[in-house]
Amino acid sequence: MPTDDTSATSDEPAPTVSTVGPVAVKEPSRTVRALTSWKLWIVLFILGLLGIGISLTMPIVYRLRAMRYFEHHPQQGKYELSAEHADWTERYGNWANGLRDVKTLRILAADDESLGYASALHDARSLVIVTAPGRPVSERGLSYLPPFERLEQLVLAGPGFTDESVARILALRPPLRRALFFEARFGPLTRQALAEASSLRELMILGRSLKDDDFRSLAPLPDLEFFAATGIGDQGADRLAGFPNVQAIFLLNSTITSIGLQRLSDCPSLSGLMLHGSQLTDDELVDFLSSKEITDLGIVDCPQLTAEGITRWPDLPHLETLTISPDLLTQESVARLKELPALDQIEVWGMIADSELRQAIDDAWFLDEQPEMTDDALWQEMRMSVLDFINE
């Protein structure tokens, strides 16, 4: 008789009963709890806002701080860094980054440390560096200078600039329009670097006599309009004649003769000539003036020139401005100058002792008298012109 027990023939396994009890949930670590805390995220959010605020406001703070120390020229929209004080680096250096877009930078009594603060000023348009006495500019200081991709005006002054250091700065290839080297050494390396400065419009090499050998091999600068130099002679004048667009030349203590003047008369664009300390004679100057249309003429401290020579000048229909020594002004020479149709301004380097003669000149032209200068005063005036140069 069959049994009613179906469990014996069933294929399903028998259920098991757990004896362990409920499984315990592991608590998160302290680190996990800290990272997932809403308080932490609020703190991080606040710190992020503070960081963004600082990054936005610090440049403004630096600029406002810098404005307290640097000259501001709102008309030109520029700031001017000045190292005129002995403590320049201590007072101003920390704020240089606040004026990254500075347009004019003057470093007077320059040293390597102060040059280092120029490294941030990539947008400078005008740079004046005057070396401190007995402290030449080193390669380390020059290495701080940025490319100056917008630099248009450059003044390097002082005996601390060697031929190598001048060439090193020019090798940065700035788009220069005006350059003044005052008491800086000029040599083959500078000549080579200048050959690449095709954008130059004005070049002045003053304070140190420029040898013809140093200048005659200078490649013609195609767009040069104004040139000034100390000491060059006939060979230098011959090189200048190869500059196609030169319009005005200032020769200081030049050894130029009638041969050099004749070469200058071949300059197609030349309309202005300033001779200071020349040994040219009356006849040589008259020959030049007869062969060239000059609008601006200067003859100062030229001992071979006389007032009688002026009475033999040609008509000079284009001469508008005359710079002259007072010893060349007499009743006879002034009478001849009054016959020049275009002359409307006379600048006298010195004072006219004869009051009647001064009045006669002042009645006929705009008269500008400059105090007579000794050689030392002249050099000091030229040093001051280094600073005036960049403000024109």
mmCIF file of C-alpha atoms in Angstrom:
data_model
loop_
_atom_site.group_PDB
_atom_site.id
_atom_site.type_symbol
_atom_site.label_atom_id
_atom_site.label_comp_id
_atom_site.label_asym_id
_atom_site.label_seq_id
_atom_site.Cartn_x
_atom_site.Cartn_y
_atom_site.Cartn_z
ATOM 1 C CA MET A 1 0.000 0.000 0.000
ATOM 2 C CA PRO A 2 1.554 3.284 -1.146
ATOM 3 C CA THR A 3 2.547 5.801 1.372
ATOM 4 C CA ASP A 4 1.448 9.522 1.379
ATOM 5 C CA ASP A 5 4.967 10.902 2.089
ATOM 6 C CA THR A 6 5.962 12.941 -0.975
ATOM 7 C CA SER A 7 9.096 14.354 0.601
ATOM 8 C CA ALA A 8 10.991 11.227 -0.086
ATOM 9 C CA THR A 9 10.455 11.442 -3.863
ATOM 10 C CA SER A 10 10.832 15.303 -4.268
ATOM 11 C CA ASP A 11 13.880 16.691 -6.187
ATOM 12 C CA GLU A 12 13.868 20.100 -4.428
ATOM 13 C CA PRO A 13 16.477 20.637 -1.700
ATOM 14 C CA ALA A 14 15.331 21.117 1.811
ATOM 15 C CA PRO A 15 15.371 24.761 3.056
ATOM 16 C CA THR A 16 18.161 25.806 5.371
ATOM 17 C CA VAL A 17 17.780 27.900 8.439
ATOM 18 C CA SER A 18 20.443 30.573 9.262
ATOM 19 C CA THR A 19 21.757 30.568 12.747
ATOM 20 C CA VAL A 20 23.933 33.736 12.336
ATOM 21 C CA GLY A 21 21.308 36.438 12.636
ATOM 22 C CA PRO A 22 21.142 39.956 10.919
ATOM 23 C CA VAL A 23 24.336 41.144 9.004
ATOM 24 C CA ALA A 24 25.906 44.257 10.570
ATOM 25 C CA VAL A 25 26.550 47.375 8.170
ATOM 26 C CA LYS A 26 30.124 48.755 8.335
ATOM 27 C CA GLU A 27 30.297 52.404 9.394
ATOM 28 C CA PRO A 28 32.161 54.874 7.015
ATOM 29 C CA SER A 29 35.606 55.987 8.097
ATOM 30 C CA ARG A 30 36.292 59.427 9.500
ATOM 31 C CA THR A 31 37.955 60.470 6.218
ATOM 32 C CA VAL A 32 34.920 59.435 4.182
ATOM 33 C CA ARG A 33 32.616 61.218 6.571
ATOM 34 C CA ALA A 34 34.769 64.383 6.311
ATOM 35 C CA LEU A 35 34.865 64.301 2.515
ATOM 36 C CA THR A 36 31.130 63.879 2.228
ATOM 37 C CA SER A 37 30.294 66.538 4.765
ATOM 38 C CA TRP A 38 28.231 69.430 3.428
ATOM 39 C CA LYS A 39 30.190 71.747 5.713
ATOM 40 C CA LEU A 40 33.438 70.882 3.931
ATOM 41 C CA TRP A 41 31.965 71.644 0.542
ATOM 42 C CA ILE A 42 30.681 74.962 1.767
ATOM 43 C CA VAL A 43 34.179 75.801 3.022
ATOM 44 C CA LEU A 44 35.740 74.734 -0.303
ATOM 45 C CA PHE A 45 33.209 76.811 -2.206
ATOM 46 C CA ILE A 46 34.008 79.877 -0.106
ATOM 47 C CA LEU A 47 37.765 79.331 -0.551
ATOM 48 C CA GLY A 48 37.265 79.010 -4.300
ATOM 49 C CA LEU A 49 35.420 82.289 -4.404
ATOM 50 C CA LEU A 50 38.192 83.898 -2.370
ATOM 51 C CA GLY A 51 40.846 82.531 -4.741
ATOM 52 C CA ILE A 52 39.023 83.860 -7.775
ATOM 53 C CA GLY A 53 38.547 87.201 -6.067
ATOM 54 C CA ILE A 54 42.222 87.446 -5.147
ATOM 55 C CA SER A 55 43.348 86.510 -8.663
ATOM 56 C CA LEU A 56 41.123 89.233 -10.075
ATOM 57 C CA THR A 57 41.893 91.938 -7.548
ATOM 58 C CA MET A 58 45.661 91.495 -6.999
ATOM 59 C CA PRO A 59 46.609 92.989 -10.396
ATOM 60 C CA ILE A 60 44.421 95.954 -9.519
ATOM 61 C CA VAL A 61 46.061 96.215 -6.112
ATOM 62 C CA TYR A 62 49.534 96.069 -7.691
ATOM 63 C CA ARG A 63 48.599 98.748 -10.205
ATOM 64 C CA LEU A 64 47.112 101.034 -7.568
ATOM 65 C CA ARG A 65 50.170 100.505 -5.390
ATOM 66 C CA ALA A 66 52.502 101.191 -8.313
ATOM 67 C CA MET A 67 50.629 104.360 -9.185
ATOM 68 C CA ARG A 68 51.702 105.757 -5.831
ATOM 69 C CA TYR A 69 55.368 105.492 -6.826
ATOM 70 C CA PHE A 70 55.514 105.860 -10.593
ATOM 71 C CA GLU A 71 54.825 108.928 -12.663
ATOM 72 C CA HIS A 72 51.520 108.762 -14.480
ATOM 73 C CA HIS A 73 50.992 110.612 -17.746
ATOM 74 C CA PRO A 74 47.267 110.384 -18.437
ATOM 75 C CA GLN A 75 47.528 112.412 -21.655
ATOM 76 C CA GLN A 76 49.810 109.792 -23.180
ATOM 77 C CA GLY A 77 48.127 106.965 -21.316
ATOM 78 C CA LYS A 78 51.407 105.721 -19.879
ATOM 79 C CA TYR A 79 53.236 105.118 -16.641
ATOM 80 C CA GLU A 80 56.882 105.886 -16.196
ATOM 81 C CA LEU A 81 59.225 103.903 -14.007
ATOM 82 C CA SER A 82 62.096 105.965 -12.695
ATOM 83 C CA ALA A 83 65.278 104.887 -10.956
ATOM 84 C CA GLU A 84 66.302 108.372 -9.974
ATOM 85 C CA HIS A 85 66.377 107.414 -6.302
ATOM 86 C CA ALA A 86 69.132 105.271 -4.854
ATOM 87 C CA ASP A 87 66.590 102.909 -3.273
ATOM 88 C CA TRP A 88 64.816 102.217 -6.567
ATOM 89 C CA THR A 89 64.895 98.457 -6.314
ATOM 90 C CA GLU A 90 63.742 98.392 -2.706
ATOM 91 C CA ARG A 91 60.892 100.848 -3.154
ATOM 92 C CA TYR A 92 59.735 100.123 -6.665
ATOM 93 C CA GLY A 93 60.977 96.716 -7.700
ATOM 94 C CA ASN A 94 58.240 94.721 -5.965
ATOM 95 C CA TRP A 95 55.564 96.609 -7.846
ATOM 96 C CA ALA A 96 56.983 96.285 -11.351
ATOM 97 C CA ASN A 97 54.613 93.450 -12.216
ATOM 98 C CA GLY A 98 51.723 95.784 -11.552
ATOM 99 C CA LEU A 99 52.659 97.772 -14.629
ATOM 100 C CA ARG A 100 53.310 95.131 -17.236
ATOM 101 C CA ASP A 101 51.937 97.431 -19.907
ATOM 102 C CA VAL A 102 54.286 100.307 -18.997
ATOM 103 C CA LYS A 103 55.238 102.288 -22.080
ATOM 104 C CA THR A 104 58.248 104.251 -20.827
ATOM 105 C CA LEU A 105 60.988 102.806 -18.630
ATOM 106 C CA ARG A 106 63.917 104.794 -17.276
ATOM 107 C CA ILE A 107 66.628 103.055 -15.291
ATOM 108 C CA LEU A 108 69.141 105.604 -14.061
ATOM 109 C CA ALA A 109 72.267 104.420 -12.262
ATOM 110 C CA ALA A 110 71.425 100.967 -13.599
ATOM 111 C CA ASP A 111 72.752 97.762 -12.111
ATOM 112 C CA ASP A 112 71.975 94.096 -12.688
ATOM 113 C CA GLU A 113 69.270 94.030 -10.040
ATOM 114 C CA SER A 114 67.342 96.971 -11.453
ATOM 115 C CA LEU A 115 67.611 95.515 -14.965
ATOM 116 C CA GLY A 116 66.001 92.387 -13.562
ATOM 117 C CA TYR A 117 62.810 94.297 -12.842
ATOM 118 C CA ALA A 118 62.509 95.157 -16.523
ATOM 119 C CA SER A 119 61.996 91.484 -17.376
ATOM 120 C CA ALA A 120 58.223 91.753 -16.923
ATOM 121 C CA LEU A 121 57.780 94.850 -19.051
ATOM 122 C CA HIS A 122 57.391 93.307 -22.484
ATOM 123 C CA ASP A 123 55.197 96.101 -23.850
ATOM 124 C CA ALA A 124 57.583 99.000 -23.207
ATOM 125 C CA ARG A 125 57.788 101.452 -26.103
ATOM 126 C CA SER A 126 60.662 103.574 -24.766
ATOM 127 C CA LEU A 127 63.693 102.408 -22.776
ATOM 128 C CA VAL A 128 66.414 104.557 -21.185
ATOM 129 C CA ILE A 129 69.291 102.855 -19.374
ATOM 130 C CA VAL A 130 72.023 104.987 -17.818
ATOM 131 C CA THR A 131 74.845 103.035 -16.221
ATOM 132 C CA ALA A 132 76.137 103.881 -12.767
ATOM 133 C CA PRO A 133 79.707 105.221 -12.566
ATOM 134 C CA GLY A 134 82.196 102.384 -12.380
ATOM 135 C CA ARG A 135 79.506 99.723 -12.752
ATOM 136 C CA PRO A 136 79.451 98.317 -16.296
ATOM 137 C CA VAL A 137 76.414 96.404 -17.454
ATOM 138 C CA SER A 138 77.117 92.696 -17.189
ATOM 139 C CA GLU A 139 75.894 89.786 -19.271
ATOM 140 C CA ARG A 140 73.796 88.672 -16.305
ATOM 141 C CA GLY A 141 71.968 91.993 -16.186
ATOM 142 C CA LEU A 142 71.379 92.028 -19.927
ATOM 143 C CA SER A 143 69.991 88.511 -19.799
ATOM 144 C CA TYR A 144 67.037 89.853 -17.785
ATOM 145 C CA LEU A 145 65.838 92.098 -20.596
ATOM 146 C CA PRO A 146 62.789 90.794 -22.481
ATOM 147 C CA PRO A 147 62.510 90.900 -26.289
ATOM 148 C CA PHE A 148 60.722 94.304 -26.203
ATOM 149 C CA GLU A 149 58.699 93.471 -29.273
ATOM 150 C CA ARG A 150 57.160 96.978 -29.324
ATOM 151 C CA LEU A 151 60.192 99.060 -28.377
ATOM 152 C CA GLU A 152 60.475 102.156 -30.587
ATOM 153 C CA GLN A 153 62.909 104.394 -28.657
ATOM 154 C CA LEU A 154 66.175 103.301 -27.063
ATOM 155 C CA VAL A 155 68.717 105.318 -25.073
ATOM 156 C CA LEU A 156 71.887 103.664 -23.801
ATOM 157 C CA ALA A 157 74.052 106.120 -21.879
ATOM 158 C CA GLY A 158 77.224 105.875 -19.864
ATOM 159 C CA PRO A 159 80.672 104.301 -20.229
ATOM 160 C CA GLY A 160 79.348 101.081 -18.718
ATOM 161 C CA PHE A 161 78.062 100.053 -22.145
ATOM 162 C CA THR A 162 80.652 98.183 -24.168
ATOM 163 C CA ASP A 163 80.482 97.314 -27.847
ATOM 164 C CA GLU A 164 79.361 93.822 -26.823
ATOM 165 C CA SER A 165 76.590 95.008 -24.495
ATOM 166 C CA VAL A 166 75.179 97.511 -27.007
ATOM 167 C CA ALA A 167 75.113 94.820 -29.682
ATOM 168 C CA ARG A 168 73.525 92.404 -27.203
ATOM 169 C CA ILE A 169 70.539 94.736 -26.709
ATOM 170 C CA LEU A 170 70.204 95.472 -30.409
ATOM 171 C CA ALA A 171 70.247 91.732 -31.075
ATOM 172 C CA LEU A 172 66.822 91.567 -29.422
ATOM 173 C CA ARG A 173 65.612 93.003 -32.753
ATOM 174 C CA PRO A 174 63.162 95.598 -31.386
ATOM 175 C CA PRO A 175 61.291 97.662 -34.004
ATOM 176 C CA LEU A 176 63.323 100.779 -33.215
ATOM 177 C CA ARG A 177 62.562 104.162 -34.725
ATOM 178 C CA ARG A 178 64.913 106.270 -32.564
ATOM 179 C CA ALA A 179 68.194 105.307 -30.900
ATOM 180 C CA LEU A 180 70.661 107.373 -28.876
ATOM 181 C CA PHE A 181 74.014 106.025 -27.706
ATOM 182 C CA PHE A 182 75.646 108.505 -25.332
ATOM 183 C CA GLU A 183 79.195 107.788 -24.115
ATOM 184 C CA ALA A 184 78.635 104.155 -25.085
ATOM 185 C CA ARG A 185 81.293 102.298 -27.045
ATOM 186 C CA PHE A 186 80.628 101.863 -30.742
ATOM 187 C CA GLY A 187 82.441 99.062 -32.512
ATOM 188 C CA PRO A 188 82.148 96.251 -35.062
ATOM 189 C CA LEU A 189 79.547 94.291 -33.101
ATOM 190 C CA THR A 190 77.299 97.343 -32.807
ATOM 191 C CA ARG A 191 77.750 98.087 -36.517
ATOM 192 C CA GLN A 192 76.717 94.572 -37.374
ATOM 193 C CA ALA A 193 73.654 94.753 -35.115
ATOM 194 C CA LEU A 194 72.636 98.154 -36.498
ATOM 195 C CA ALA A 195 72.686 96.732 -40.000
ATOM 196 C CA GLU A 196 69.584 94.765 -38.990
ATOM 197 C CA ALA A 197 67.814 97.863 -37.580
ATOM 198 C CA SER A 198 66.155 98.720 -40.853
ATOM 199 C CA SER A 199 63.281 100.519 -39.099
ATOM 200 C CA LEU A 200 65.518 103.281 -37.629
ATOM 201 C CA ARG A 201 64.493 106.857 -38.405
ATOM 202 C CA GLU A 202 66.836 108.688 -35.996
ATOM 203 C CA LEU A 203 70.308 107.634 -34.853
ATOM 204 C CA MET A 204 72.547 109.587 -32.464
ATOM 205 C CA ILE A 205 76.034 108.521 -31.382
ATOM 206 C CA LEU A 206 77.276 111.234 -29.023
ATOM 207 C CA GLY A 207 79.673 111.792 -26.151
ATOM 208 C CA ARG A 208 82.407 109.539 -27.521
ATOM 209 C CA SER A 209 84.280 110.368 -30.717
ATOM 210 C CA LEU A 210 83.213 108.100 -33.521
ATOM 211 C CA LYS A 211 86.130 106.995 -35.646
ATOM 212 C CA ASP A 212 85.682 106.943 -39.393
ATOM 213 C CA ASP A 213 86.927 103.354 -39.421
ATOM 214 C CA ASP A 214 84.075 102.428 -37.079
ATOM 215 C CA PHE A 215 81.468 104.219 -39.145
ATOM 216 C CA ARG A 216 82.394 103.909 -42.789
ATOM 217 C CA SER A 217 81.592 100.183 -42.860
ATOM 218 C CA LEU A 218 78.109 100.733 -41.390
ATOM 219 C CA ALA A 219 75.524 99.442 -43.819
ATOM 220 C CA PRO A 220 73.253 102.217 -45.144
ATOM 221 C CA LEU A 221 70.033 102.418 -43.163
ATOM 222 C CA PRO A 222 67.311 102.807 -45.782
ATOM 223 C CA ASP A 223 64.828 104.852 -43.736
ATOM 224 C CA LEU A 224 67.220 106.925 -41.595
ATOM 225 C CA GLU A 225 66.128 110.582 -41.580
ATOM 226 C CA PHE A 226 68.237 112.153 -38.799
ATOM 227 C CA PHE A 227 71.819 111.395 -37.809
ATOM 228 C CA ALA A 228 74.023 112.939 -35.120
ATOM 229 C CA ALA A 229 77.564 111.968 -34.183
ATOM 230 C CA THR A 230 80.684 113.167 -32.420
ATOM 231 C CA GLY A 231 84.005 113.272 -34.230
ATOM 232 C CA ILE A 232 83.413 111.851 -37.705
ATOM 233 C CA GLY A 233 85.267 113.310 -40.695
ATOM 234 C CA ASP A 234 85.296 113.055 -44.465
ATOM 235 C CA GLN A 235 85.091 109.257 -44.625
ATOM 236 C CA GLY A 236 82.109 109.290 -42.307
ATOM 237 C CA ALA A 237 80.493 111.959 -44.461
ATOM 238 C CA ASP A 238 81.081 109.766 -47.485
ATOM 239 C CA ARG A 239 79.224 106.934 -45.743
ATOM 240 C CA LEU A 240 76.354 109.289 -44.808
ATOM 241 C CA ALA A 241 75.994 110.226 -48.455
ATOM 242 C CA GLY A 242 74.958 106.619 -49.030
ATOM 243 C CA PHE A 243 71.949 106.937 -46.735
ATOM 244 C CA PRO A 244 69.176 107.592 -49.254
ATOM 245 C CA ASN A 245 66.632 109.356 -47.012
ATOM 246 C CA VAL A 246 68.740 111.290 -44.482
ATOM 247 C CA GLN A 247 67.236 114.776 -44.038
ATOM 248 C CA ALA A 248 69.184 116.338 -41.146
ATOM 249 C CA ILE A 249 72.733 115.830 -39.834
ATOM 250 C CA PHE A 250 74.299 117.093 -36.596
ATOM 251 C CA LEU A 251 78.107 116.919 -36.509
ATOM 252 C CA LEU A 252 79.741 117.643 -33.143
ATOM 253 C CA ASN A 253 83.498 118.330 -33.014
ATOM 254 C CA SER A 254 83.778 116.970 -36.529
ATOM 255 C CA THR A 255 86.990 116.931 -38.573
ATOM 256 C CA ILE A 256 85.019 117.284 -41.807
ATOM 257 C CA THR A 257 86.582 119.354 -44.606
ATOM 258 C CA SER A 258 85.323 120.708 -47.919
ATOM 259 C CA ILE A 259 85.680 117.176 -49.352
ATOM 260 C CA GLY A 260 83.216 115.795 -46.809
ATOM 261 C CA LEU A 261 80.859 118.746 -47.312
ATOM 262 C CA GLN A 262 80.846 118.101 -51.028
ATOM 263 C CA ARG A 263 79.841 114.491 -50.399
ATOM 264 C CA LEU A 264 77.037 115.660 -48.070
ATOM 265 C CA SER A 265 75.748 117.965 -50.782
ATOM 266 C CA ASP A 266 75.113 114.807 -52.812
ATOM 267 C CA CYS A 267 72.560 113.566 -50.253
ATOM 268 C CA PRO A 268 69.308 113.887 -52.187
ATOM 269 C CA SER A 269 67.066 114.511 -49.153
ATOM 270 C CA LEU A 270 69.409 116.564 -46.940
ATOM 271 C CA SER A 271 67.824 119.846 -45.830
ATOM 272 C CA GLY A 272 69.320 120.422 -42.349
ATOM 273 C CA LEU A 273 72.938 120.654 -41.168
ATOM 274 C CA MET A 274 74.253 121.501 -37.686
ATOM 275 C CA LEU A 275 78.004 122.081 -37.263
ATOM 276 C CA HIS A 276 79.295 122.396 -33.701
ATOM 277 C CA GLY A 277 83.033 122.688 -33.200
ATOM 278 C CA SER A 278 83.934 122.422 -36.883
ATOM 279 C CA GLN A 279 87.121 123.822 -38.447
ATOM 280 C CA LEU A 280 85.450 124.680 -41.758
ATOM 281 C CA THR A 281 86.300 128.014 -43.373
ATOM 282 C CA ASP A 282 84.013 130.699 -44.789
ATOM 283 C CA ASP A 283 84.782 129.728 -48.393
ATOM 284 C CA GLU A 284 84.068 126.035 -47.751
ATOM 285 C CA LEU A 285 80.724 126.833 -46.145
ATOM 286 C CA VAL A 286 79.743 129.251 -48.921
ATOM 287 C CA ASP A 287 80.505 126.599 -51.557
ATOM 288 C CA PHE A 288 78.304 124.113 -49.713
ATOM 289 C CA LEU A 289 75.420 126.564 -49.268
ATOM 290 C CA SER A 290 75.605 127.462 -52.957
ATOM 291 C CA SER A 291 75.207 123.820 -53.966
ATOM 292 C CA LYS A 292 72.525 122.678 -51.530
ATOM 293 C CA GLU A 293 69.028 123.847 -50.604
ATOM 294 C CA ILE A 294 69.110 124.032 -46.797
ATOM 295 C CA THR A 295 66.120 124.860 -44.581
ATOM 296 C CA ASP A 296 67.871 124.522 -41.203
ATOM 297 C CA LEU A 297 71.497 125.522 -40.568
ATOM 298 C CA GLY A 298 73.587 125.569 -37.399
ATOM 299 C CA ILE A 299 77.109 127.002 -36.994
ATOM 300 C CA VAL A 300 78.237 127.083 -33.372
ATOM 301 C CA ASP A 301 81.752 127.283 -31.951
ATOM 302 C CA CYS A 302 83.353 127.156 -35.409
ATOM 303 C CA PRO A 303 86.456 129.353 -35.012
ATOM 304 C CA GLN A 304 87.274 129.598 -38.737
ATOM 305 C CA LEU A 305 83.866 131.060 -39.606
ATOM 306 C CA THR A 306 83.483 134.860 -39.460
ATOM 307 C CA ALA A 307 80.752 137.475 -39.643
ATOM 308 C CA GLU A 308 82.357 138.770 -42.852
ATOM 309 C CA GLY A 309 81.835 135.341 -44.391
ATOM 310 C CA ILE A 310 78.091 135.586 -43.724
ATOM 311 C CA THR A 311 77.934 138.740 -45.847
ATOM 312 C CA ARG A 312 79.003 136.563 -48.804
ATOM 313 C CA TRP A 313 76.328 133.941 -48.338
ATOM 314 C CA PRO A 314 74.090 133.185 -51.335
ATOM 315 C CA ASP A 315 70.420 134.100 -51.208
ATOM 316 C CA LEU A 316 69.364 130.782 -49.565
ATOM 317 C CA PRO A 317 65.676 130.993 -50.534
ATOM 318 C CA HIS A 318 64.774 127.974 -48.413
ATOM 319 C CA LEU A 319 66.618 128.749 -45.144
ATOM 320 C CA GLU A 320 64.047 129.071 -42.346
ATOM 321 C CA THR A 321 65.973 128.464 -39.094
ATOM 322 C CA LEU A 322 69.515 129.512 -38.175
ATOM 323 C CA THR A 323 71.411 128.443 -35.048
ATOM 324 C CA ILE A 324 74.497 130.591 -34.592
ATOM 325 C CA SER A 325 77.203 131.790 -32.209
ATOM 326 C CA PRO A 326 76.825 135.417 -31.071
ATOM 327 C CA ASP A 327 80.306 136.392 -32.316
ATOM 328 C CA LEU A 328 79.067 135.888 -35.895
ATOM 329 C CA LEU A 329 76.382 138.539 -35.507
ATOM 330 C CA THR A 330 77.390 142.056 -36.437
ATOM 331 C CA GLN A 331 75.516 144.924 -38.051
ATOM 332 C CA GLU A 332 76.848 143.837 -41.461
ATOM 333 C CA SER A 333 76.093 140.105 -41.085
ATOM 334 C CA VAL A 334 72.638 140.802 -39.657
ATOM 335 C CA ALA A 335 71.909 143.095 -42.600
ATOM 336 C CA ARG A 336 72.754 140.235 -44.946
ATOM 337 C CA LEU A 337 70.591 137.796 -42.953
ATOM 338 C CA LYS A 338 67.653 140.197 -43.250
ATOM 339 C CA GLU A 339 67.875 139.788 -47.014
ATOM 340 C CA LEU A 340 67.238 136.050 -46.795
ATOM 341 C CA PRO A 341 63.563 135.701 -47.797
ATOM 342 C CA ALA A 342 62.529 132.627 -45.805
ATOM 343 C CA LEU A 343 64.510 133.101 -42.557
ATOM 344 C CA ASP A 344 62.083 133.498 -39.626
ATOM 345 C CA GLN A 345 63.912 132.154 -36.560
ATOM 346 C CA ILE A 346 67.391 132.666 -35.123
ATOM 347 C CA GLU A 347 68.635 130.695 -32.129
ATOM 348 C CA VAL A 348 71.769 132.159 -30.563
ATOM 349 C CA TRP A 349 73.997 129.895 -28.462
ATOM 350 C CA GLY A 350 75.186 132.588 -26.118
ATOM 351 C CA MET A 351 74.078 136.120 -25.294
ATOM 352 C CA ILE A 352 74.277 139.099 -27.627
ATOM 353 C CA ALA A 353 76.178 141.818 -25.766
ATOM 354 C CA ASP A 354 75.109 144.716 -28.019
ATOM 355 C CA SER A 355 71.604 145.650 -26.878
ATOM 356 C CA GLU A 356 70.821 147.551 -30.096
ATOM 357 C CA LEU A 357 71.883 144.574 -32.192
ATOM 358 C CA ARG A 358 69.803 142.235 -30.055
ATOM 359 C CA GLN A 359 66.774 144.464 -30.490
ATOM 360 C CA ALA A 360 67.295 144.633 -34.248
ATOM 361 C CA ILE A 361 67.433 140.859 -34.460
ATOM 362 C CA ASP A 362 64.425 140.442 -32.179
ATOM 363 C CA ASP A 363 62.421 142.873 -34.314
ATOM 364 C CA ALA A 364 63.217 140.986 -37.500
ATOM 365 C CA TRP A 365 62.883 137.361 -36.361
ATOM 366 C CA PHE A 366 61.820 135.166 -33.520
ATOM 367 C CA LEU A 367 64.964 135.279 -31.361
ATOM 368 C CA ASP A 368 65.872 132.501 -28.937
ATOM 369 C CA GLU A 369 69.025 133.131 -26.886
ATOM 370 C CA GLN A 370 70.665 130.236 -25.053
ATOM 371 C CA PRO A 371 73.239 130.910 -22.289
ATOM 372 C CA GLU A 372 76.809 130.468 -23.436
ATOM 373 C CA MET A 373 78.108 127.064 -22.407
ATOM 374 C CA THR A 374 81.519 125.825 -21.400
ATOM 375 C CA ASP A 375 82.533 122.384 -22.615
ATOM 376 C CA ASP A 376 81.485 120.852 -19.282
ATOM 377 C CA ALA A 377 78.142 122.649 -19.401
ATOM 378 C CA LEU A 378 77.603 121.475 -22.964
ATOM 379 C CA TRP A 379 78.151 117.858 -21.973
ATOM 380 C CA GLN A 380 75.819 118.285 -19.032
ATOM 381 C CA GLU A 381 73.199 119.755 -21.348
ATOM 382 C CA MET A 382 73.603 116.778 -23.628
ATOM 383 C CA ARG A 383 73.203 114.420 -20.701
ATOM 384 C CA MET A 384 69.953 116.149 -19.813
ATOM 385 C CA SER A 385 68.843 115.841 -23.432
ATOM 386 C CA VAL A 386 69.086 112.085 -22.994
ATOM 387 C CA LEU A 387 66.058 112.300 -20.701
ATOM 388 C CA ASP A 388 64.256 114.875 -22.829
ATOM 389 C CA PHE A 389 64.777 112.695 -25.877
ATOM 390 C CA ILE A 390 62.074 110.209 -24.958
ATOM 391 C CA ASN A 391 59.450 112.815 -24.059
ATOM 392 C CA GLU A 392 59.323 114.427 -27.490
#
